[in-house]
């Protein structure tokens, strides 16, 4: 059996395990799911923005990396400063040769509305300036014995010892006081299994599970205690270390890891499939927000343009879209076509943040994953309404298994599919993504790059609707405040759209319906018909029809709104 066959077999096994677990759901939310609570999620919305980072860098190269994306008109929401920043692992003191003014760099990124994540872990290496202090005070596991791990030789901080934890917090404060936005908390913790025996305070034996729970949770909770609840950690949900054959190991808990990544993959097709295995496995354990290193973490020295593009497209339809590692990760290092495709899919991911954030929040309440594996090779639902069939091998053909219902191709709405198995072709600037007929998809659109709107949409939350008969609801979640329930009801020759109170200005984008004969608010007041989109967005409320789409704008929804349409 070759590597591709093994990957397919592993995917099938993981999918079967998923469906025989308690986390089932072939086509998204079940009819007996409760309504969304609309309570503010436990994590900030910015984690769903586009992240970029480099494996080994300097202050100058970090600024060049982020600046390159900005120059190529590719949105950046966060960056990670990886492990070489630390003067000695566990010291939390900036390496002065690599990062002579880390505070200035962080301040610069914040002025650009870019969040900053710093690399950290549970180890203090022997060459760190604070190592001996921790050893002398008995703050390490196994009485200070050290072990060789992938980033040096060091000792484990003893999280069972409150004094050791307090001491380690004082080290962390060197960086927390710079106002960072969180940590990429890397996986040194499995090495505790080779300590023989791993003992903590009072010679208490510590299992890997016990240790990792204390370690990751402390980074999460202490950072929030210091800086607020809009801070996060990025850690592995699951990873198939050390074998890379699809046997997942759980690293963190789902209640603290809202910006995860699934470990270190190669930069070829095998690496992309390995990432898919771990993405699917993370769903099995009901994690709600994670992604993978676009283009792979490890590099064999070659550039695989097709792999990079397909991985970027996959990343766009994961809750977290992040790109970084060794080798060529900047799209402009390939060619202009790659850059244009990358820009398009980053913009599409960014537009989808209201949908992704809301569906992740609702999935968290239901104890479900946001990415829900489907029967079939490497397919999943992204929330309730978007079907994704990732491209995982060379070529442009993909066999897609369509569940019950009607499925509208995201990149050409004239193509609609019904249940069954179809072999389809997808050019490099497209991807197998389908919207369920009946869906409500809230988006933030600021330009015309993806084709779902233009700069005229920028002051509104655009709400895509693909109505089918009956009533459909969508819970639009908000950071730090209650959300809004968006609803439509379709009858014979009528459509009713409503939203509960929200600070957002709403622009309903209704697809597949006739031109209205009459449009009124619930109280009977007519909405004026605009002659153009440019005119529509200047009105307090109104509607406009063009190209098979009818747009309904309402600027003031602070007391809720309801629009009634007659055809």
XYZ file of C-alpha atoms in Angstrom:
567
model
C 0.000 0.000 0.000
C 1.522 3.351 -1.055
C 1.500 6.556 0.962
C -1.560 7.960 -0.793
C -3.536 4.774 -0.169
C -2.511 4.772 3.492
C -3.680 8.379 3.860
C -7.032 7.555 2.275
C -7.440 4.495 4.486
C -6.583 6.520 7.597
C -9.076 9.204 6.602
C -11.799 6.601 6.168
C -11.051 5.037 9.569
C -11.096 8.448 11.262
C -14.368 9.307 9.561
C -15.973 6.026 10.641
C -14.750 6.562 14.193
C -16.203 10.048 14.095
C -19.614 8.844 13.081
C -19.686 6.068 15.639
C -18.749 8.507 18.370
C -21.273 10.711 20.123
C -20.453 13.664 17.906
C -22.486 12.723 14.849
C -24.135 14.980 12.283
C -23.923 14.107 8.592
C -25.178 17.402 7.273
C -24.529 19.905 10.030
C -27.005 20.912 12.701
C -29.796 18.493 13.557
C -33.403 19.624 13.612
C -33.599 19.060 17.341
C -30.632 21.324 18.078
C -31.667 24.139 20.432
C -31.650 27.735 19.251
C -28.343 29.581 19.649
C -27.974 31.336 22.990
C -26.341 34.353 21.273
C -24.136 34.777 24.375
C -20.717 36.317 23.745
C -18.178 33.580 22.862
C -15.236 32.754 25.122
C -12.707 33.930 22.521
C -12.211 37.051 20.383
C -13.227 37.254 16.724
C -9.728 38.301 15.606
C -8.437 34.723 15.898
C -10.290 33.978 12.648
C -8.323 36.548 10.689
C -5.348 35.674 8.460
C -2.125 34.889 10.380
C 1.418 34.933 8.958
C 4.711 33.932 10.546
C 8.204 32.570 9.891
C 9.978 29.709 11.630
C 13.314 31.454 12.219
C 13.559 35.210 11.999
C 14.698 38.561 13.272
C 13.014 41.852 14.017
C 13.915 43.028 10.520
C 12.737 39.874 8.738
C 9.468 39.858 10.685
C 8.752 43.414 9.584
C 9.655 42.490 5.996
C 7.374 39.439 6.094
C 4.317 41.338 7.295
C 5.153 44.314 5.102
C 5.287 42.060 2.051
C 1.704 40.934 2.575
C 0.559 44.511 3.105
C 2.361 45.623 -0.070
C 0.633 42.858 -2.028
C -2.777 43.933 -0.693
C -3.256 40.732 1.310
C -4.993 41.257 4.676
C -3.048 40.300 7.828
C -4.765 40.026 11.203
C -2.055 38.418 13.334
C 1.568 37.350 13.311
C 3.582 34.884 15.392
C 7.112 35.634 16.557
C 8.627 32.186 16.867
C 11.152 30.614 19.238
C 14.450 32.360 18.307
C 13.140 35.518 19.961
C 14.034 34.142 23.437
C 17.559 34.740 24.734
C 17.326 31.299 26.329
C 14.231 29.102 26.201
C 12.219 29.874 29.338
C 13.963 33.144 30.171
C 11.328 35.328 28.458
C 14.063 37.847 27.700
C 14.336 39.048 24.069
C 17.395 37.951 22.129
C 19.076 41.314 21.658
C 20.851 40.303 18.448
C 17.664 39.129 16.762
C 15.098 41.440 18.384
C 16.896 44.549 19.679
C 13.611 46.430 20.276
C 10.803 43.911 20.601
C 8.557 46.464 22.312
C 8.816 48.765 19.292
C 7.976 45.904 16.903
C 4.880 44.938 18.894
C 3.778 48.566 19.092
C 4.234 48.896 15.325
C 2.058 45.851 14.630
C -0.640 47.047 16.988
C -0.704 50.406 15.195
C -1.472 48.392 12.026
C -4.284 46.522 13.842
C -2.222 43.318 13.710
C -2.179 41.030 16.749
C 1.080 39.571 18.061
C 1.537 36.017 19.341
C 4.815 34.994 21.007
C 6.240 31.483 21.072
C 6.491 29.822 24.488
C 6.574 26.442 26.193
C 6.944 24.689 29.549
C 10.739 24.224 29.426
C 13.633 26.194 30.860
C 16.777 25.289 28.949
C 20.166 24.855 30.578
C 21.579 27.827 28.656
C 18.822 30.196 29.846
C 20.071 32.854 32.310
C 17.368 31.896 34.837
C 17.871 28.128 34.629
C 20.095 27.768 37.694
C 17.801 29.883 39.861
C 14.881 27.587 39.099
C 16.991 24.498 39.757
C 18.356 25.802 43.057
C 14.836 26.568 44.277
C 13.434 23.187 43.266
C 11.049 24.544 40.658
C 11.473 21.783 38.065
C 9.947 18.350 37.601
C 11.990 15.282 38.667
C 14.208 17.284 41.045
C 15.618 19.343 38.196
C 16.738 16.522 35.904
C 17.056 17.714 32.330
C 16.187 16.045 29.059
C 17.132 16.523 25.427
C 14.171 17.755 23.426
C 13.711 19.167 19.951
C 14.796 22.688 20.936
C 17.732 22.098 23.253
C 18.211 20.544 26.662
C 16.187 21.688 29.616
C 13.936 20.976 32.564
C 10.156 21.013 32.951
C 8.569 23.717 35.088
C 6.770 22.004 37.983
C 3.147 23.088 37.639
C 2.214 21.098 40.756
C 4.299 23.530 42.840
C 2.517 26.893 43.380
C 5.833 28.610 44.153
C 7.306 27.354 40.880
C 4.268 28.581 38.959
C 4.499 31.995 40.588
C 8.202 32.163 39.741
C 7.534 31.207 36.114
C 4.811 33.861 35.933
C 7.389 36.463 36.915
C 9.503 35.341 33.968
C 6.482 35.523 31.613
C 5.722 39.043 32.837
C 8.758 40.298 30.901
C 6.765 39.717 27.719
C 3.210 40.075 28.986
C 4.055 43.606 30.093
C 4.624 44.446 26.410
C 0.918 43.871 25.785
C 1.104 40.829 23.520
C -2.078 39.142 22.327
C -1.232 35.582 23.289
C 1.137 32.675 22.949
C 1.914 29.995 20.452
C 2.327 27.307 23.099
C 4.487 24.614 21.563
C 4.559 20.937 22.335
C 7.522 20.112 24.537
C 5.189 18.425 27.023
C 5.219 14.871 25.535
C 8.896 14.600 26.514
C 7.812 14.338 30.126
C 6.998 10.690 29.369
C 10.730 9.890 29.181
C 11.678 11.414 32.554
C 11.401 8.086 34.466
C 9.750 9.000 36.722
C 8.240 12.437 36.191
C 7.657 13.644 39.726
C 6.546 17.004 41.024
C 6.241 18.611 44.433
C 6.418 16.089 47.295
C 7.552 13.455 44.770
C 4.038 13.309 43.309
C 3.960 11.252 40.096
C 2.677 13.278 37.113
C 1.207 11.738 33.968
C 1.549 13.446 30.604
C -2.192 14.180 30.596
C -2.054 15.773 34.034
C 1.006 17.805 33.130
C -0.263 19.061 29.773
C -3.585 20.103 31.311
C -1.772 22.206 33.921
C 0.743 23.620 31.437
C -1.572 24.794 28.631
C -4.251 25.993 30.993
C -1.774 28.108 32.947
C -0.547 29.912 29.815
C -4.160 30.586 28.843
C -5.508 31.660 32.225
C -2.549 33.689 33.467
C -2.322 35.646 30.209
C -6.023 36.499 30.440
C -5.681 37.397 34.096
C -2.973 39.896 33.178
C -4.252 41.263 29.886
C -7.944 40.450 29.438
C -10.207 37.929 27.766
C -9.352 38.938 24.206
C -6.067 37.024 24.617
C -5.651 33.413 23.484
C -3.178 30.598 23.123
C -2.487 28.720 19.916
C -1.702 25.074 20.602
C -2.206 21.677 19.046
C -5.735 20.321 19.453
C -4.509 16.913 18.329
C -1.399 15.758 16.502
C -0.310 12.347 15.276
C 3.216 12.750 16.638
C 5.507 10.919 16.535
C 4.430 8.476 13.815
C 2.720 10.642 11.173
C 0.389 7.825 10.183
C -2.892 9.126 11.548
C -2.976 8.079 15.193
C -4.073 11.289 16.910
C -2.902 12.344 20.342
C -4.851 15.022 22.198
C -2.759 17.926 23.455
C -5.039 20.661 24.796
C -8.593 20.976 26.090
C -11.312 22.377 23.849
C -12.257 25.023 26.436
C -8.914 26.835 26.208
C -7.694 26.256 22.638
C -9.631 28.538 20.295
C -6.824 29.235 17.830
C -5.163 25.863 17.349
C -2.969 24.394 14.658
C -2.469 20.696 14.000
C 1.294 20.372 14.174
C 4.213 20.211 11.791
C 3.683 18.726 8.317
C 5.856 18.364 5.223
C 5.426 20.778 2.315
C 4.246 18.210 -0.261
C 0.966 16.427 -1.005
C 1.698 13.916 1.754
C 2.012 16.792 4.209
C -1.306 18.265 3.099
C -3.016 14.899 3.597
C -1.378 14.552 7.020
C -2.809 17.951 7.925
C -6.248 16.824 6.757
C -5.976 13.694 8.921
C -5.291 15.824 11.986
C -7.956 18.390 11.095
C -10.506 15.577 10.884
C -9.217 13.996 14.100
C -9.479 17.322 15.920
C -13.133 17.417 14.880
C -13.612 14.011 16.436
C -12.695 15.572 19.789
C -15.045 18.531 19.217
C -12.478 21.320 18.927
C -14.089 24.326 17.268
C -11.340 26.651 16.009
C -8.084 25.528 14.424
C -6.177 25.248 11.148
C -2.857 24.054 9.739
C 0.419 25.561 8.517
C -0.365 26.528 4.905
C 2.405 25.113 2.730
C 3.635 22.816 5.527
C 6.018 23.450 8.390
C 8.944 21.340 7.139
C 10.549 22.003 3.763
C 12.429 19.612 1.493
C 13.930 22.554 -0.410
C 11.465 22.362 -3.305
C 8.582 24.636 -4.195
C 5.292 22.905 -4.987
C 3.058 25.594 -6.418
C -0.021 23.409 -6.744
C 0.309 22.097 -3.177
C 0.744 25.612 -1.813
C -2.309 26.956 -3.650
C -4.547 24.040 -2.656
C -3.355 24.306 0.947
C -4.100 28.032 1.008
C -7.595 27.323 -0.314
C -8.075 24.685 2.376
C -6.891 27.200 4.977
C -9.501 29.686 3.803
C -12.208 27.204 4.800
C -10.791 26.372 8.224
C -11.742 28.428 11.294
C -8.098 29.545 11.593
C -6.190 30.506 8.427
C -2.475 30.652 9.201
C 0.582 30.495 6.986
C 4.107 29.894 8.252
C 7.029 27.525 8.599
C 10.275 26.734 6.797
C 10.761 27.211 3.076
C 8.754 29.343 0.657
C 5.540 30.580 2.237
C 5.214 34.024 0.692
C 2.902 33.609 -2.315
C 4.800 36.191 -4.382
C 7.874 33.919 -4.250
C 5.994 31.615 -6.636
C 4.473 33.918 -9.253
C 1.766 36.489 -9.895
C -0.920 33.836 -10.440
C -0.228 32.302 -7.023
C -0.310 35.738 -5.403
C -3.634 36.622 -7.023
C -5.219 33.316 -5.985
C -3.858 33.628 -2.461
C -5.200 37.186 -2.158
C -8.635 36.069 -3.366
C -8.917 33.276 -0.817
C -7.600 35.337 2.089
C -10.236 37.930 1.244
C -12.913 35.231 1.068
C -11.864 33.833 4.452
C -11.891 37.347 5.929
C -15.353 38.008 4.498
C -16.623 34.791 6.062
C -15.498 35.656 9.615
C -19.023 36.555 10.845
C -20.222 33.153 9.621
C -17.199 31.249 10.962
C -17.194 33.015 14.347
C -20.924 32.461 14.773
C -20.858 28.810 13.720
C -17.841 28.090 15.920
C -19.632 29.698 18.879
C -22.814 27.721 18.240
C -20.818 24.509 17.744
C -19.055 25.123 21.049
C -22.438 25.389 22.790
C -23.613 22.146 21.173
C -20.329 20.335 21.996
C -19.768 19.757 18.289
C -16.876 20.605 16.014
C -17.148 23.464 13.521
C -15.500 21.294 10.858
C -17.734 18.215 10.615
C -16.283 15.276 8.640
C -18.557 13.640 6.082
C -18.762 10.084 4.829
C -16.349 10.158 1.906
C -12.695 10.976 1.504
C -11.664 14.233 3.134
C -14.992 16.063 3.021
C -16.472 18.163 5.784
C -19.167 20.669 6.591
C -17.909 24.048 7.757
C -20.730 24.757 10.167
C -24.273 23.989 9.091
C -24.286 25.433 5.600
C -20.966 25.112 3.736
C -19.715 21.828 2.246
C -15.960 21.599 1.579
C -14.294 18.829 -0.451
C -10.543 19.606 -0.196
C -8.188 18.992 -3.109
C -5.605 16.575 -1.658
C -3.715 15.253 -4.675
C -2.295 16.465 -7.979
C -4.724 17.444 -10.723
C -7.957 19.373 -11.118
C -10.529 16.565 -10.772
C -12.362 15.856 -7.539
C -15.084 13.349 -6.740
C -17.633 15.006 -4.474
C -20.319 13.215 -2.478
C -23.327 15.501 -2.054
C -25.560 14.953 1.009
C -29.325 15.474 0.974
C -30.604 18.828 -0.220
C -29.477 21.176 -2.978
C -25.911 22.497 -3.127
C -24.932 25.739 -4.848
C -21.367 26.000 -6.118
C -19.784 28.982 -4.357
C -17.781 30.112 -7.394
C -20.574 29.763 -9.973
C -24.100 29.894 -8.602
C -25.544 28.631 -11.886
C -24.208 25.190 -10.901
C -26.505 23.420 -8.452
C -26.044 19.801 -7.331
C -28.403 17.270 -5.801
C -27.534 14.216 -3.665
C -25.122 11.759 -5.214
C -21.525 11.283 -6.284
C -20.156 13.610 -8.976
C -16.706 13.834 -10.562
C -16.044 17.534 -11.146
C -13.203 19.727 -12.376
C -11.852 22.730 -10.466
C -9.307 25.142 -11.903
C -6.546 26.448 -9.684
C -8.465 29.642 -8.911
C -11.539 27.668 -7.739
C -12.190 25.169 -4.964
C -14.867 22.529 -4.227
C -17.061 24.549 -1.849
C -20.852 24.462 -1.908
C -23.555 26.427 -0.078
C -26.634 24.608 1.132
C -29.872 25.774 -0.496
C -31.746 27.540 2.308
C -28.595 28.943 3.950
C -28.011 32.248 5.686
C -24.365 33.376 5.405
C -23.327 36.665 7.103
C -20.216 38.260 5.598
C -18.042 41.363 5.958
C -17.322 42.589 2.415
C -15.052 45.549 1.742
C -13.991 45.058 -1.909
C -14.896 43.251 -5.137
C -12.093 40.664 -5.123
C -14.313 37.640 -4.399
C -17.368 38.753 -6.362
C -19.843 38.701 -3.457
C -20.001 42.480 -3.300
C -17.842 45.588 -3.585
C -16.488 48.493 -1.589
C -20.091 49.733 -1.409
C -20.773 46.924 1.111
C -18.075 48.011 3.558
C -20.297 49.800 6.093
C -22.730 46.875 6.255
C -22.763 43.274 7.327
C -23.848 41.537 4.133
C -26.230 38.650 4.803
C -26.371 36.145 1.940
C -29.681 34.288 1.737
C -30.574 31.342 -0.503
C -34.226 30.918 0.532
C -36.218 27.705 0.499
C -39.790 27.266 1.736
C -40.281 27.371 5.487
C -38.456 29.243 8.237
C -34.681 29.341 8.728
C -32.699 30.941 11.569
C -29.082 31.939 12.005
C -27.475 33.100 15.248
C -25.076 35.965 14.523
C -22.669 36.006 17.489
C -20.792 39.080 18.683
C -17.642 39.575 20.702
C -18.240 40.843 24.265
C -22.012 41.314 23.825
C -25.166 39.392 22.936
C -25.715 38.558 19.290
C -28.654 38.842 16.919
C -31.028 36.241 15.519
C -31.468 36.521 11.763
C -34.503 34.770 10.318
C -36.326 34.390 7.043
C -39.631 32.742 6.235
C -40.550 31.875 2.663
C -44.099 31.154 1.551
C -45.979 31.174 -1.725
C -45.055 34.472 -3.334
C -43.762 35.976 -0.076
C -40.498 36.361 1.815
C -40.104 37.727 5.335
C -36.646 38.694 6.655
C -35.934 39.819 10.201
C -33.158 40.485 12.682
C -33.306 41.075 16.399
C -31.555 44.133 17.812
C -27.995 44.669 16.608
C -25.547 47.553 16.233
C -24.717 46.305 12.743
C -26.074 47.855 9.573
C -27.539 45.011 7.538
C -27.533 44.434 3.790
C -29.528 41.345 2.876
C -28.339 39.754 -0.384
C -31.134 37.440 -1.567
C -30.251 34.957 -4.304
C -32.480 32.996 -6.649
C -35.734 34.942 -6.161
C -37.870 37.010 -8.534
C -37.871 40.790 -8.616
C -40.164 42.025 -5.808
C -43.561 43.528 -6.534
C -43.693 45.240 -3.124
C -41.309 45.664 -0.174
C -42.449 46.992 3.227
C -41.396 47.009 6.868
C -43.491 44.966 9.293
C -45.466 48.094 10.172
C -46.416 48.678 6.545
C -43.996 51.484 5.618
C -42.613 50.951 2.122
C -38.909 50.574 1.421
C -37.923 52.731 -1.550
C -36.460 51.082 -4.625
C -33.003 52.395 -5.472
C -31.746 52.873 -9.000
C -28.294 51.489 -8.164
C -26.227 50.001 -5.382
C -24.451 53.330 -5.056
C -27.789 54.980 -4.316
C -29.015 52.144 -2.070
C -26.173 52.475 0.430
C -26.924 56.189 0.880
C -30.520 55.509 1.951
C -31.652 54.779 5.530
C -33.382 51.733 4.020
C -34.279 50.491 0.580
C -33.875 47.760 -2.001
C -32.248 47.186 -5.380
C -32.347 44.296 -7.858
C -29.678 43.399 -10.362
C -28.309 40.229 -11.947
C -30.613 37.831 -10.107
C -29.759 39.262 -6.666
C -32.013 41.549 -4.653
C -30.342 43.718 -2.030
C -32.256 45.046 0.995
C -30.500 47.657 3.156
C -31.387 48.695 6.709
C -29.021 51.052 8.493
C -30.704 51.226 11.903
C -31.389 47.813 13.433
C -30.855 48.815 17.069
C -34.481 47.910 17.854
C -34.589 45.029 15.380
C -36.094 45.059 11.907
C -38.437 43.022 9.735
C -38.880 43.298 5.971
C -41.785 41.746 4.092
C -41.533 41.049 0.367
C -44.346 40.175 -2.030
C -43.596 38.797 -5.497
